[in-house]
Short mmCIF file of C-alpha atoms in Angstrom, two decimals:
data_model
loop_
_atom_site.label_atom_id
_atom_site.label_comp_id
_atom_site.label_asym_id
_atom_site.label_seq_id
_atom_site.Cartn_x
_atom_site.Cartn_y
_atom_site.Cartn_z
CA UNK A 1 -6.58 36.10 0.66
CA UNK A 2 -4.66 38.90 -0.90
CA UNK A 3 -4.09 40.85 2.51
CA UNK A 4 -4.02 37.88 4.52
CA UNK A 5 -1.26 39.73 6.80
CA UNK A 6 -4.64 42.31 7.74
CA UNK A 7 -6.46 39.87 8.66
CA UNK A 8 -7.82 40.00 12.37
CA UNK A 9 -9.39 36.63 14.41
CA UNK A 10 -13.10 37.78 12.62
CA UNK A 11 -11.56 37.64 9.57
CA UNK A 12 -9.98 34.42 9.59
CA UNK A 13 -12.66 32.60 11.00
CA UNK A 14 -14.83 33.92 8.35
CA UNK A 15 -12.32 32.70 5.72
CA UNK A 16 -11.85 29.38 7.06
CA UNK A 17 -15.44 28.40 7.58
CA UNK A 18 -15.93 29.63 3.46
CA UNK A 19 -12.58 27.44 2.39
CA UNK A 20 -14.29 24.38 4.54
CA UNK A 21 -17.85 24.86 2.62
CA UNK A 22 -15.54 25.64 -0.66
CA UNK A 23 -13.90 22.34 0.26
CA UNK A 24 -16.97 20.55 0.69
CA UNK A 25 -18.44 21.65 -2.32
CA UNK A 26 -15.38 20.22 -4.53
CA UNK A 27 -15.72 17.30 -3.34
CA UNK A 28 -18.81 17.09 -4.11
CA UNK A 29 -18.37 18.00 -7.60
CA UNK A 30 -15.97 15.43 -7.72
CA UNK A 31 -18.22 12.57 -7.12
CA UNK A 32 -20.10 13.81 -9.72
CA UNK A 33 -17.36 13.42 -12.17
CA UNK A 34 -16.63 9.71 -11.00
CA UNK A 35 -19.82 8.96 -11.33
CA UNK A 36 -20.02 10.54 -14.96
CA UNK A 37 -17.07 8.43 -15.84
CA UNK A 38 -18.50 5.50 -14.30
CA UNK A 39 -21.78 6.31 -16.86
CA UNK A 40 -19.17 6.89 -19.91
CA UNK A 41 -17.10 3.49 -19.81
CA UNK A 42 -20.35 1.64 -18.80
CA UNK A 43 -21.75 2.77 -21.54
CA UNK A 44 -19.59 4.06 -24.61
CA UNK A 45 -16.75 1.04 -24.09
CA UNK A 46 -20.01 -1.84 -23.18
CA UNK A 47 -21.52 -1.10 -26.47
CA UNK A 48 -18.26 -0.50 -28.64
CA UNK A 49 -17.53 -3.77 -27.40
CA UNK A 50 -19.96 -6.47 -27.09
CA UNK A 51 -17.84 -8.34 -24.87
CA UNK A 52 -17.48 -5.62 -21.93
CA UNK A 53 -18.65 -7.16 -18.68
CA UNK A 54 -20.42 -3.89 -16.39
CA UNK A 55 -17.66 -5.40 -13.58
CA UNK A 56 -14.80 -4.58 -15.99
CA UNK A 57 -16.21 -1.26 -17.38
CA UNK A 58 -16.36 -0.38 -13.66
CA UNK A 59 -12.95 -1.47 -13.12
CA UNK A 60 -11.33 0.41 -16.34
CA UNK A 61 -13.72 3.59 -15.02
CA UNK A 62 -11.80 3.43 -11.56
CA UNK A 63 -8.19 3.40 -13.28
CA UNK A 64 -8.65 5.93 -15.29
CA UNK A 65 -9.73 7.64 -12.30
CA UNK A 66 -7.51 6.74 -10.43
CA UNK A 67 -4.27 7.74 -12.59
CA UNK A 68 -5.41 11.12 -12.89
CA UNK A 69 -6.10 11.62 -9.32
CA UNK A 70 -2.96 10.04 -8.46
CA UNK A 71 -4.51 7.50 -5.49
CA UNK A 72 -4.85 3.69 -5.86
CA UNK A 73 -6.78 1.43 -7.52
CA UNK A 74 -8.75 0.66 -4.54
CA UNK A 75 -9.42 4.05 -3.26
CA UNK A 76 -10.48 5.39 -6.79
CA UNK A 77 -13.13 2.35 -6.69
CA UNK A 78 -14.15 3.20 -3.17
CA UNK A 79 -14.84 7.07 -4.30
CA UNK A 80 -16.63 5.49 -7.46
CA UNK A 81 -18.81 3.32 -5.68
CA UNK A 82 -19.92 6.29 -3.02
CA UNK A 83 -20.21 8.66 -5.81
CA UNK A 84 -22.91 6.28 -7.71
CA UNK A 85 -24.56 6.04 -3.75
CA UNK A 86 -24.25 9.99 -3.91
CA UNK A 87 -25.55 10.44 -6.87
CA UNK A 88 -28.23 8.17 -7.10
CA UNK A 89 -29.97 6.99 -3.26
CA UNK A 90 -28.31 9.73 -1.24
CA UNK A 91 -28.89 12.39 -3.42
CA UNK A 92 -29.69 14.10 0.33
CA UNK A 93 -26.43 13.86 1.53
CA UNK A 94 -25.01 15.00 -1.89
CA UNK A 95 -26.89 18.33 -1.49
CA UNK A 96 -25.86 18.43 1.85
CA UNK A 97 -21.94 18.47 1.36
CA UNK A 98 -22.60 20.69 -1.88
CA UNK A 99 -24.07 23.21 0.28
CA UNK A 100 -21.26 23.18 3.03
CA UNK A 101 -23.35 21.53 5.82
CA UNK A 102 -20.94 18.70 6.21
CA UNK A 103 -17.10 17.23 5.30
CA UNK A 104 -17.23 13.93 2.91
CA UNK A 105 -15.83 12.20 6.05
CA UNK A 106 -19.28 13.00 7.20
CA UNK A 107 -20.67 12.11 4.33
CA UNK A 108 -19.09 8.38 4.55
CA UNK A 109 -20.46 8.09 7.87
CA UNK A 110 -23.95 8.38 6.27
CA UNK A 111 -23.26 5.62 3.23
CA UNK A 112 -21.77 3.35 6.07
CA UNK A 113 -24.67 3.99 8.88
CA UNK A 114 -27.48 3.75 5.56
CA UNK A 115 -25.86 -0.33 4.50
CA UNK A 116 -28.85 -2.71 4.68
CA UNK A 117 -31.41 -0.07 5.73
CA UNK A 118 -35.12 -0.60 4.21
CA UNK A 119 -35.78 1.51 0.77
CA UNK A 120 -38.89 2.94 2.20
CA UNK A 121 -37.27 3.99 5.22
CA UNK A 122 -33.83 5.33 4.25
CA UNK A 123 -35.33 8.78 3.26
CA UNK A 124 -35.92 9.19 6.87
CA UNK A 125 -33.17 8.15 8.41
CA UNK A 126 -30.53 9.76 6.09
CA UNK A 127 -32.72 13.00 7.40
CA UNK A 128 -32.29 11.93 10.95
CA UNK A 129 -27.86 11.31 10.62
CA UNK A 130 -28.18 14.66 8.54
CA UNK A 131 -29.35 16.14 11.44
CA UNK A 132 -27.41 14.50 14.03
CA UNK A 133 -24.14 15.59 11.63
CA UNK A 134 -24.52 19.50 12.67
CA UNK A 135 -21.47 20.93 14.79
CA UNK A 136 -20.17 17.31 15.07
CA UNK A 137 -16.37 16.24 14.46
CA UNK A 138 -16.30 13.16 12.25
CA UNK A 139 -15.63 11.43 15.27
CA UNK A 140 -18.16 12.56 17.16
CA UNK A 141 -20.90 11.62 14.67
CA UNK A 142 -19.43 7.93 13.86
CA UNK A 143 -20.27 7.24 17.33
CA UNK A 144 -23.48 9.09 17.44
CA UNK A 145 -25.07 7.86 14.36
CA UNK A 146 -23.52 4.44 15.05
CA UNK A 147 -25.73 4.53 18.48
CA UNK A 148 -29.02 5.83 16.36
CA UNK A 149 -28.52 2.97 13.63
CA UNK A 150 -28.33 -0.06 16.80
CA UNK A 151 -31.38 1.93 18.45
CA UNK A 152 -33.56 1.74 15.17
CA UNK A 153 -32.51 -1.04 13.55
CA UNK A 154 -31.03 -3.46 15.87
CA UNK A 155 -31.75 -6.58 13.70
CA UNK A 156 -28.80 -5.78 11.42
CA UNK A 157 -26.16 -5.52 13.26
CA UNK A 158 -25.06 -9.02 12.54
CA UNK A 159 -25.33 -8.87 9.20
CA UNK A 160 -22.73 -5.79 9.62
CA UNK A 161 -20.76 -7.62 12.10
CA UNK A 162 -20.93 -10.70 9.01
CA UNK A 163 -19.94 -8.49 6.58
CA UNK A 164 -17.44 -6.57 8.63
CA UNK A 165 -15.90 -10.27 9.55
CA UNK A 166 -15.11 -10.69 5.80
CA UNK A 167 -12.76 -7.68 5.04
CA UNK A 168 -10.62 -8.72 8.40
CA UNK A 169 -6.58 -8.78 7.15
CA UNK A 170 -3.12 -8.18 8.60
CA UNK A 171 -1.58 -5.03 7.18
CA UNK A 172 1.92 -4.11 6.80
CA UNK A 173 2.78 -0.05 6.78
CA UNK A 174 6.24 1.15 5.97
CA UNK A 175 7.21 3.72 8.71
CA UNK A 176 10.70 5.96 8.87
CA UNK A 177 13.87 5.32 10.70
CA UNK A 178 14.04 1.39 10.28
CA UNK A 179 10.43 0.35 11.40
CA UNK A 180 7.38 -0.70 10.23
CA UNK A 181 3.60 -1.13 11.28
CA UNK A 182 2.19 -4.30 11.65
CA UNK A 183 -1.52 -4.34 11.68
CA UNK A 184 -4.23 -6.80 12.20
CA UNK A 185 -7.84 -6.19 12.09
CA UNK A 186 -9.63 -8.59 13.61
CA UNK A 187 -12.87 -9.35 15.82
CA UNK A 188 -13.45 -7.05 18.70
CA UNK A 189 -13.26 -10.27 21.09
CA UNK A 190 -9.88 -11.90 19.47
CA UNK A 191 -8.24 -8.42 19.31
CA UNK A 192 -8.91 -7.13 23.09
CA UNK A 193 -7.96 -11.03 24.04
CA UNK A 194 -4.51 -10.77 22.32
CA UNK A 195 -3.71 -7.32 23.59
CA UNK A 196 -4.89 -8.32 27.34
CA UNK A 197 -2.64 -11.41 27.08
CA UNK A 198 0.26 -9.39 25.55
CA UNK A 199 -0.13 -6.95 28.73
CA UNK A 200 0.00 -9.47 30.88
CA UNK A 201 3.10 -10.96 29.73
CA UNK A 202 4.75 -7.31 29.19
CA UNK A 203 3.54 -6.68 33.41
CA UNK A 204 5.48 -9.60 34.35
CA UNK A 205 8.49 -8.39 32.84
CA UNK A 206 8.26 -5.52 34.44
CA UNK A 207 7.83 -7.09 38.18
CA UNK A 208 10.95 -9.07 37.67
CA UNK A 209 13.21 -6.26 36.45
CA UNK A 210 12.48 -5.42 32.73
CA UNK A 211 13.51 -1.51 32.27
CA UNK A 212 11.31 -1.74 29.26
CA UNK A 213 8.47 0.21 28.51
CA UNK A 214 4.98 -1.54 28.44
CA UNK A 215 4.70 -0.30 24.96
CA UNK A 216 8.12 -1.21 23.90
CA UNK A 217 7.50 -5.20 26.04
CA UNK A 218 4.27 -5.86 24.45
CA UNK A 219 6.03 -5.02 20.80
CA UNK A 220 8.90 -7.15 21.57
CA UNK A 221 6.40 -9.99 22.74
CA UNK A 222 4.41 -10.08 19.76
CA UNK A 223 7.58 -10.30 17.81
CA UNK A 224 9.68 -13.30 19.42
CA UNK A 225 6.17 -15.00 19.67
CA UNK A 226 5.57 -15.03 15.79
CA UNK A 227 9.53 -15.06 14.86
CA UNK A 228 9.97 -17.78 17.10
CA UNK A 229 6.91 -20.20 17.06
CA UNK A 230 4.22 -20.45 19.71
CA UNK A 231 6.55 -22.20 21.49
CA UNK A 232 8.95 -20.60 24.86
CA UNK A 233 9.42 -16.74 23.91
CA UNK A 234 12.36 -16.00 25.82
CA UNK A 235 15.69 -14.96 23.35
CA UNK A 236 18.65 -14.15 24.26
CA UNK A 237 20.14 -10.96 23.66
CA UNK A 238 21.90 -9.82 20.08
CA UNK A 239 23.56 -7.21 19.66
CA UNK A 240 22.34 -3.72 17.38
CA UNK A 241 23.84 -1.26 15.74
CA UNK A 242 24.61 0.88 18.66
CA UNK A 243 25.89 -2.19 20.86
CA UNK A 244 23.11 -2.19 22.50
CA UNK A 245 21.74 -5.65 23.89
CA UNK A 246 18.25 -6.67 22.33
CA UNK A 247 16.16 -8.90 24.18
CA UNK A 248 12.66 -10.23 24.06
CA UNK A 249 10.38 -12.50 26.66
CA UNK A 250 7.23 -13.57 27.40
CA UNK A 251 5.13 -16.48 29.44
CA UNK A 252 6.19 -19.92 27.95
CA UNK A 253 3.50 -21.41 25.79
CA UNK A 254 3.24 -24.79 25.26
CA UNK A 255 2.65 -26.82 21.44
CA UNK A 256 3.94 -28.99 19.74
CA UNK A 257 6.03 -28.94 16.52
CA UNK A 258 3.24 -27.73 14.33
CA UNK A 259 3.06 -24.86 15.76
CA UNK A 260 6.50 -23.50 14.84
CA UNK A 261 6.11 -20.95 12.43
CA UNK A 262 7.38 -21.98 8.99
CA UNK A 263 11.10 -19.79 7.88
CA UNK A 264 10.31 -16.70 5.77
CA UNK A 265 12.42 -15.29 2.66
CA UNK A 266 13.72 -11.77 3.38
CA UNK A 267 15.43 -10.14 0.35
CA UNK A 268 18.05 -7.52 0.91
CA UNK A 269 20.08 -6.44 -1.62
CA UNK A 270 23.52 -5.87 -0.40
CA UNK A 271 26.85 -5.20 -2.25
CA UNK A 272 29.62 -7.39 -1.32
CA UNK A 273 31.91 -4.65 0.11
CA UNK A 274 29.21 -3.80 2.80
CA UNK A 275 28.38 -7.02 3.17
CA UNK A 276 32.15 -7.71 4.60
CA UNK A 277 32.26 -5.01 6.61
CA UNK A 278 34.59 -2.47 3.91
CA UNK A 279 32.11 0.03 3.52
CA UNK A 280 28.83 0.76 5.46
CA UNK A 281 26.97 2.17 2.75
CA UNK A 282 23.06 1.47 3.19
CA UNK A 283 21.27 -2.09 1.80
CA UNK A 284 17.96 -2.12 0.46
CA UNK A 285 15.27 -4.64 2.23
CA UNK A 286 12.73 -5.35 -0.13
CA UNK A 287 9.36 -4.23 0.98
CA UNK A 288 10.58 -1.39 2.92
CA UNK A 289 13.11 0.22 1.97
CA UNK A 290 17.30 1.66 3.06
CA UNK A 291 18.32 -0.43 5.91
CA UNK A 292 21.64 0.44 7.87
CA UNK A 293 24.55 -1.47 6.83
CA UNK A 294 24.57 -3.14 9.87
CA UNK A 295 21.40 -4.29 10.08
CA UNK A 296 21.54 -5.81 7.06
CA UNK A 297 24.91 -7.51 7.90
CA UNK A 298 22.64 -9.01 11.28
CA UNK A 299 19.94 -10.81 8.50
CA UNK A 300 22.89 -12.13 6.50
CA UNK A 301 24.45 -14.15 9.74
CA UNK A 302 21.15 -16.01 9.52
CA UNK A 303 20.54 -16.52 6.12
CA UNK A 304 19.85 -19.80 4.56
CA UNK A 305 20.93 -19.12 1.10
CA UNK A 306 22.48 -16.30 -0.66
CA UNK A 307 21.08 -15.86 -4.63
CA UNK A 308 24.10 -13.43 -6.77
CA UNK A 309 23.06 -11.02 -9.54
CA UNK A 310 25.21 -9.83 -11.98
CA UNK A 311 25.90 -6.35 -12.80
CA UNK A 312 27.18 -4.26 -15.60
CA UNK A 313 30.30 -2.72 -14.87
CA UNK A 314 29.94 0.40 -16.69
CA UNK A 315 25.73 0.88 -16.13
CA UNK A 316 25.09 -1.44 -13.41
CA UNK A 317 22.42 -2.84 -15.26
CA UNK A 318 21.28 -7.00 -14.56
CA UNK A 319 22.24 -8.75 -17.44
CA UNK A 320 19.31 -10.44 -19.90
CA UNK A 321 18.67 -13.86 -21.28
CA UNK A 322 17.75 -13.05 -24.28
CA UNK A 323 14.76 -15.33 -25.95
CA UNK A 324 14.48 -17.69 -23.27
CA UNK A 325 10.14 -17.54 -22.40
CA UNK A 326 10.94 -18.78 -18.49
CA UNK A 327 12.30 -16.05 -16.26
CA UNK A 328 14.73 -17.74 -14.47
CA UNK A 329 15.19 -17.83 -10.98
CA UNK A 330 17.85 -15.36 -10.34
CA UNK A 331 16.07 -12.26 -12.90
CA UNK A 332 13.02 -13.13 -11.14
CA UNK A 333 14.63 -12.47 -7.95
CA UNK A 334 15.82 -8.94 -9.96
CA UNK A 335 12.68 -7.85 -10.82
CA UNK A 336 10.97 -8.63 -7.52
CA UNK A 337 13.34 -5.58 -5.74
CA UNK A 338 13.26 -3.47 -8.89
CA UNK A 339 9.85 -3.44 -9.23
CA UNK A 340 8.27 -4.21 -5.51
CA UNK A 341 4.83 -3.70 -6.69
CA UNK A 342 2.54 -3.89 -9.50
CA UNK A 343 3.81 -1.48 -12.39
CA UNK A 344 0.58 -0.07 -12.85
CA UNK A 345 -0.09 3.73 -12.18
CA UNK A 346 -1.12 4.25 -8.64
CA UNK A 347 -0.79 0.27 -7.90
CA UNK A 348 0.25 -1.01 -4.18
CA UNK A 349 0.24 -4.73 -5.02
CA UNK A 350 2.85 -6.82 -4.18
CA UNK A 351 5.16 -8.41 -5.91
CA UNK A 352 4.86 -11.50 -4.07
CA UNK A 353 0.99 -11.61 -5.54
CA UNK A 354 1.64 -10.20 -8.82
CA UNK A 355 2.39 -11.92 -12.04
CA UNK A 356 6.01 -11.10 -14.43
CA UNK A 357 4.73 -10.09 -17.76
CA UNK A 358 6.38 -9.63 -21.21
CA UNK A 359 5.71 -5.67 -21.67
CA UNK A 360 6.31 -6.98 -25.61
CA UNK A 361 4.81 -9.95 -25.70
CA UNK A 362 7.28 -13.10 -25.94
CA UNK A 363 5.32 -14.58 -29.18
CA UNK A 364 6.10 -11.02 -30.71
CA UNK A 365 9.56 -11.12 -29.94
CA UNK A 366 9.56 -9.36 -26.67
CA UNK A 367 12.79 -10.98 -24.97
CA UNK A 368 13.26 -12.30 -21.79
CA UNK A 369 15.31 -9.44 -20.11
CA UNK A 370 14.51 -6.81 -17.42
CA UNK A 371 14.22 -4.12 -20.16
CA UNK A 372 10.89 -6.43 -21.68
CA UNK A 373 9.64 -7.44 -18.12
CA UNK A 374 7.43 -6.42 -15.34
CA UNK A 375 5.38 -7.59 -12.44
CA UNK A 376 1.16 -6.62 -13.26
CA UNK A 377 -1.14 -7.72 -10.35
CA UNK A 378 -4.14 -10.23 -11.81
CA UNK A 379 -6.67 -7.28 -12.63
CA UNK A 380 -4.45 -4.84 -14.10
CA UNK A 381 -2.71 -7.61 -16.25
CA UNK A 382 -6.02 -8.34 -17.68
CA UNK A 383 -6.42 -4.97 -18.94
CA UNK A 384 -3.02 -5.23 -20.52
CA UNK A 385 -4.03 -8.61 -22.29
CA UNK A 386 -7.52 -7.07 -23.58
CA UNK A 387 -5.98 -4.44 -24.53
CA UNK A 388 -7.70 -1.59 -22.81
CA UNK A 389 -4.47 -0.21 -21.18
CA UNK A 390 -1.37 -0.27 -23.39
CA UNK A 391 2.35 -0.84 -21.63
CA UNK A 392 5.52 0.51 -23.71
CA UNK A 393 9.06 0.26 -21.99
CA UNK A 394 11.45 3.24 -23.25
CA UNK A 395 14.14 2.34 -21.00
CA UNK A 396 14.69 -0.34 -18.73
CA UNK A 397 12.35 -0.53 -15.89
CA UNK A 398 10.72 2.61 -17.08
CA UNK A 399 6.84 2.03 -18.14
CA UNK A 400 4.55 4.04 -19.96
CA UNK A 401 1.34 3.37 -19.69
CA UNK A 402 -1.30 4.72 -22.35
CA UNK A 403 -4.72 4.18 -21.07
CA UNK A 404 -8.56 4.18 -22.44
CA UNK A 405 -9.07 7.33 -23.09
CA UNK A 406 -5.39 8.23 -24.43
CA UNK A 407 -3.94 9.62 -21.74
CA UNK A 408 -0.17 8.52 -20.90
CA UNK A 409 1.31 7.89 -17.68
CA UNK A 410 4.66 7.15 -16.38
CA UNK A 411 5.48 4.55 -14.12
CA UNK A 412 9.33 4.72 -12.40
CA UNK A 413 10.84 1.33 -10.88
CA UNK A 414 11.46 1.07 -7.29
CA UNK A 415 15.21 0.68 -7.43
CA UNK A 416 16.87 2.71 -9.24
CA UNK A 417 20.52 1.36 -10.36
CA UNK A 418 23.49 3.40 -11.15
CA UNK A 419 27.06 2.55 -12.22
CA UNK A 420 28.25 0.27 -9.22
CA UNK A 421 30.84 2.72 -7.44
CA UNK A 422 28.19 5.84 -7.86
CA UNK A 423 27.60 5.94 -4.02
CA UNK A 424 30.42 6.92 -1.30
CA UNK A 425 31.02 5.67 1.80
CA UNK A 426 31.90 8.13 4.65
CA UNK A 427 34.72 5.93 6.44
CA UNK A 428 36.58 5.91 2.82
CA UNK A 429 36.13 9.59 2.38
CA UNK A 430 39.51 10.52 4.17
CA UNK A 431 42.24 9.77 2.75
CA UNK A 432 41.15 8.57 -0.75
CA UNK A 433 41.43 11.76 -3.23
CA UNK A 434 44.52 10.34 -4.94
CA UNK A 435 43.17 7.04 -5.28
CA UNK A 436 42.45 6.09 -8.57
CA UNK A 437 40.96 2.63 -10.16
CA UNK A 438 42.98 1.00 -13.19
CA UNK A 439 40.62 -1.00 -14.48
CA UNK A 440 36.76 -1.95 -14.49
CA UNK A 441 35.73 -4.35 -11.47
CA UNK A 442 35.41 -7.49 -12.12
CA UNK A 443 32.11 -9.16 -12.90
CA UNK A 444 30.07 -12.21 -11.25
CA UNK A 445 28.59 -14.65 -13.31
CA UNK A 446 24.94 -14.36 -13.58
CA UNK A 447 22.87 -17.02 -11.56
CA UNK A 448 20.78 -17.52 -14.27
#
C-alpha cells in the first residue's frame, strides 16, 4: 500500500480481495477473544464468588466487551453468543471466515439458517449453506439459504415464525435535519395490511387534489392517525417554520372514545428568551436532539404544563437538595434531559425505563443533587449494587466507570450546560458590541 498511486486495475483488485480475506480473518479472531472472555468471567469470577449466576458472568463478560469495543450492551452479547456458536458447533463456518471464504455477515446467515436444526444433521447442512455462500452478496445468500432451510426442513418454520413473533417492537431512530424514524416490526400479514391501507388513503388524496407525494401522504397519514386517535384523520393546516401550511388526511375511521390515543409528555428544554420570541437560538427535545426555535415555540402553544428549573447564574448548573433521599419532581425532570440514557459505557437505554441512582450511595452520604445522581437501566444497576462495576462522579454529570477487570471508562452527559448567556443569537449580533450587562440575571426559584 506504499505506492498505492502505481497501482493499475490488476493491482487493486488483488489488494482488495487480500484486505476482504484480511478482514475476514480479524473477525474471526475476534470471536475467539469474546469467546475467551466469555470462558474467563464464567469461570475465574463464578468460582471467586460462589454466588455468580453463569447468566450474570455472561452479562459482566459482554460489558467488558462491550466498553472496549465501543458498541452496546446488546450487540457485544449478540457477538458473544455467535462467537460461543463459532467456536464451539460451527467450528466449520469459523474456519471458513478465518480462511477468507466468506464475510461474518455470511457467517450470521449460517447461525440464523442452522436455529433448531437436528445435531446429527447440522454437519451437513452447515456444508451445504457453506457451499451455497461462494460468490454470493450477503443478500443474495439470505435468500438462497433461506429457500434451502424451508426445502429441507419445512417443519420448523413455525417455530421460527414463533420465535421471530416474540422479538416484534416499534423502534425509534434519531435522523438529521429535524426528523426521526419510526419503525415497527411486525408480522408479514399486519405490516403489508397497514402499508396497503395507508396507500390507499395516500391515492385518494391524490385523486382529489393532494400535491403531495405518496411517500410524503402515507407519512403524514400514519402520523395524524396515531397523534390524533383512530378517530377522523383530517387536520387542519398549521403553520411551519418557513410559513408553509402543514396538513394531514386520511379515510375517516370510526371508534369510539377508547380509542383516542392517551396525551404524551414531550420535554423540550427551552430558555425563556426563545421561548418569547427574543432570540431564536435552538431548544433541545429530549430524545432527539437541537430543534429550531420555532419548532419548539409550535409544542409550547400546546402544552399542558410547563415544569421551571433553576439555574446558576455564574455556571448554569441545576441547583441540589442536599440530603433529601426522594428526587423530587423537578431534578428528576433535570436529569432525564441531562442524562437521556443509561450512564453506562456504550448504553442506549432510555431514561424513561431506567432507574435514578445515588452514584454515592445515600446511606453513605451521597446527597441528593445532580453531581451524586444518575439514571442506570435495571441490568447495569445491578452490577453497580454487586459491585462488579464501580461508578465515581468527578464532576457533575461526568461518570467514571471502573469495571471487572480494572479498566476505566468515561461516560459524558447528554447535555452539556454552560454559563446561561454562553450561546449567541444571530438577530442580536448587529448592533450589540457596546452592550454591556450590569449585573448577574436574575434567578428562578427551583421547582423543587
Amino acid at each position: 500500500m506504499q505506492n498505492l498511486e502505481s497501482f493499475d486495475e490488476a493491482m487493486v483488485g488483488e489488494a482488495l480481495s487480500r484486505m476482504a480475506h484480511a478482514m475476514s480473518w480479524v473477525q474471526a479472531q475476534e470471536a475467539r477473544l469474546m469467546n475467551r472472555m466469555k470462558e474467563i468471567f464464567r469461570d475465574d469470577f463464578h468460582a471467586a464468588s460462589g454466588r455468580l449466576e453463569p447468566g450474570m458472568a455472561f452479562s459482566l463478560a459482554a460489558s467488558e466487551c462491550a466498553a472496549i469495543l465501543n458498541v452496546p450492551q446488546v450487540t457485544a452479547q449478540r457477538m458473544m453468543f455467535e462467537a460461543g456458536m463459532l467456536y464451539s458447533t460451527h467450528a466449520a463456518t469459523l474456519s471458513a471466515l478465518e480462511e477468507g471464504r466468506l464475510s461474518y455477515q455470511h457467517a450470521q446467515v449460517v447461525l440464523d439458517q442452522c436455529q433448531n436444526v437436528p445435531a446429527e444433521e447440522l454437519p451437513e447442512f452447515e456444508a451445504d449453506l457453506l457451499k451455497a455462500a461462494e460468490g454470493q452478496t450477503r443478500s443474495q445468500f439470505s435468500a438462497k439459504a433461506r429457500r434451502l432451510r424451508e426445502k429441507k426442513y419445512p417443519d420448523t418454520i413455525s417455530k421460527r415464525h414463533l420465535t421471530a413473533f416474540e422479538q416484534r417492537k416499534v423502534t425509534l431512530d434519531r435522523e438529521e435535519d429535524g426528523m426521526s424514524c419510526l419503525s415497527a416490526h411486525l408480522r408479514a400479514a399486519e405490516a403489508q395490511q397497514i402499508y396497503t391501507t395507508l396507500s390507499t388513503a395516500a391515492r385518494g388524496e391524490q385523486v382529489a387534489g393532494d400535491s403531495r407525494t405518496m411517500d410524503q401522504l402515507r407519512a403524514d397519514i400514519l402520523a395524524q392517525l396515531l397523534m390524533g386517535g383512530l378517530g377522523s384523520t383530517r387536520a387542519s393546516g398549521t403553520s411551519d417554520g418557513d410559513g408553509r401550511a402543514e396538513k394531514a388526511s386520511a379515510s375517516r375511521t370510526d371508534c369510539d372514545d377508547a380509542g383516542v390515543v392517551p396525551r404524551a409528555e414531550l420535554m423540550v428544554l427551552i430558555n425563556a428568551e426563545t421561548l418569547f420570541g427574543a432570540d431564536d437560538r435552538p431548544a433541545e427535545l429530549h430524545g432527539y436532539g437541537p430543534i429550531s426555535a420555532e419548532a419548539a415555540r409550535r409544542l409550547a402553544r400546546n402544552a399542558v404544563g410547563w415544569t421551571g428549573l433553576a439555574q446558576d447564574p455564574r455556571t448554569g448548573e441545576i441547583l441540589g437538595v442536599g440530603r433529601r433521599r426522594k428526587v423530587p419532581a423537578g431534578l428528576r425532570r433535570w436529569l432525564r434531559a441531562r442524562d437521556e440514557t443509561c450512564r453506562f459505557p456504550g448504553c442506549r437505554v432510555s431514561t424513561a425505563n431506567a432507574d435514578i441512582d445515588h452514584t454515592t450511595d445515600w446511606a453513605k452520604g451521597g446527597p441528593t443533587d445532580h453531581g451524586n445522581l444518575e439514571h442506570l437501566c435495571r441490568r447495569h444497576h445491578r452490577f453497580k449494587t454487586l459491585g462488579y462495576w464501580k461508578a465515581f462522579q468527578p464532576t457533575p454529570g461526568v461518570i467514571e466507570w471502573t469495571s471487572p477487570t480494572g479498566r476505566v471508562y468515561r461516560t459524558e452527559p447528554f447535555l452539556e450546560l454552560g454559563p446561561p448567556d454562553t450561546g449567541s443569537d444571530p438577530r442580536k449580533d448587529q448592533g450589540k458590541a457596546n452592550h454591556k450587562e450590569t449585573g448577574p440575571r436574575q434567578e428562578i426559584a427551583p421547582p423543587f
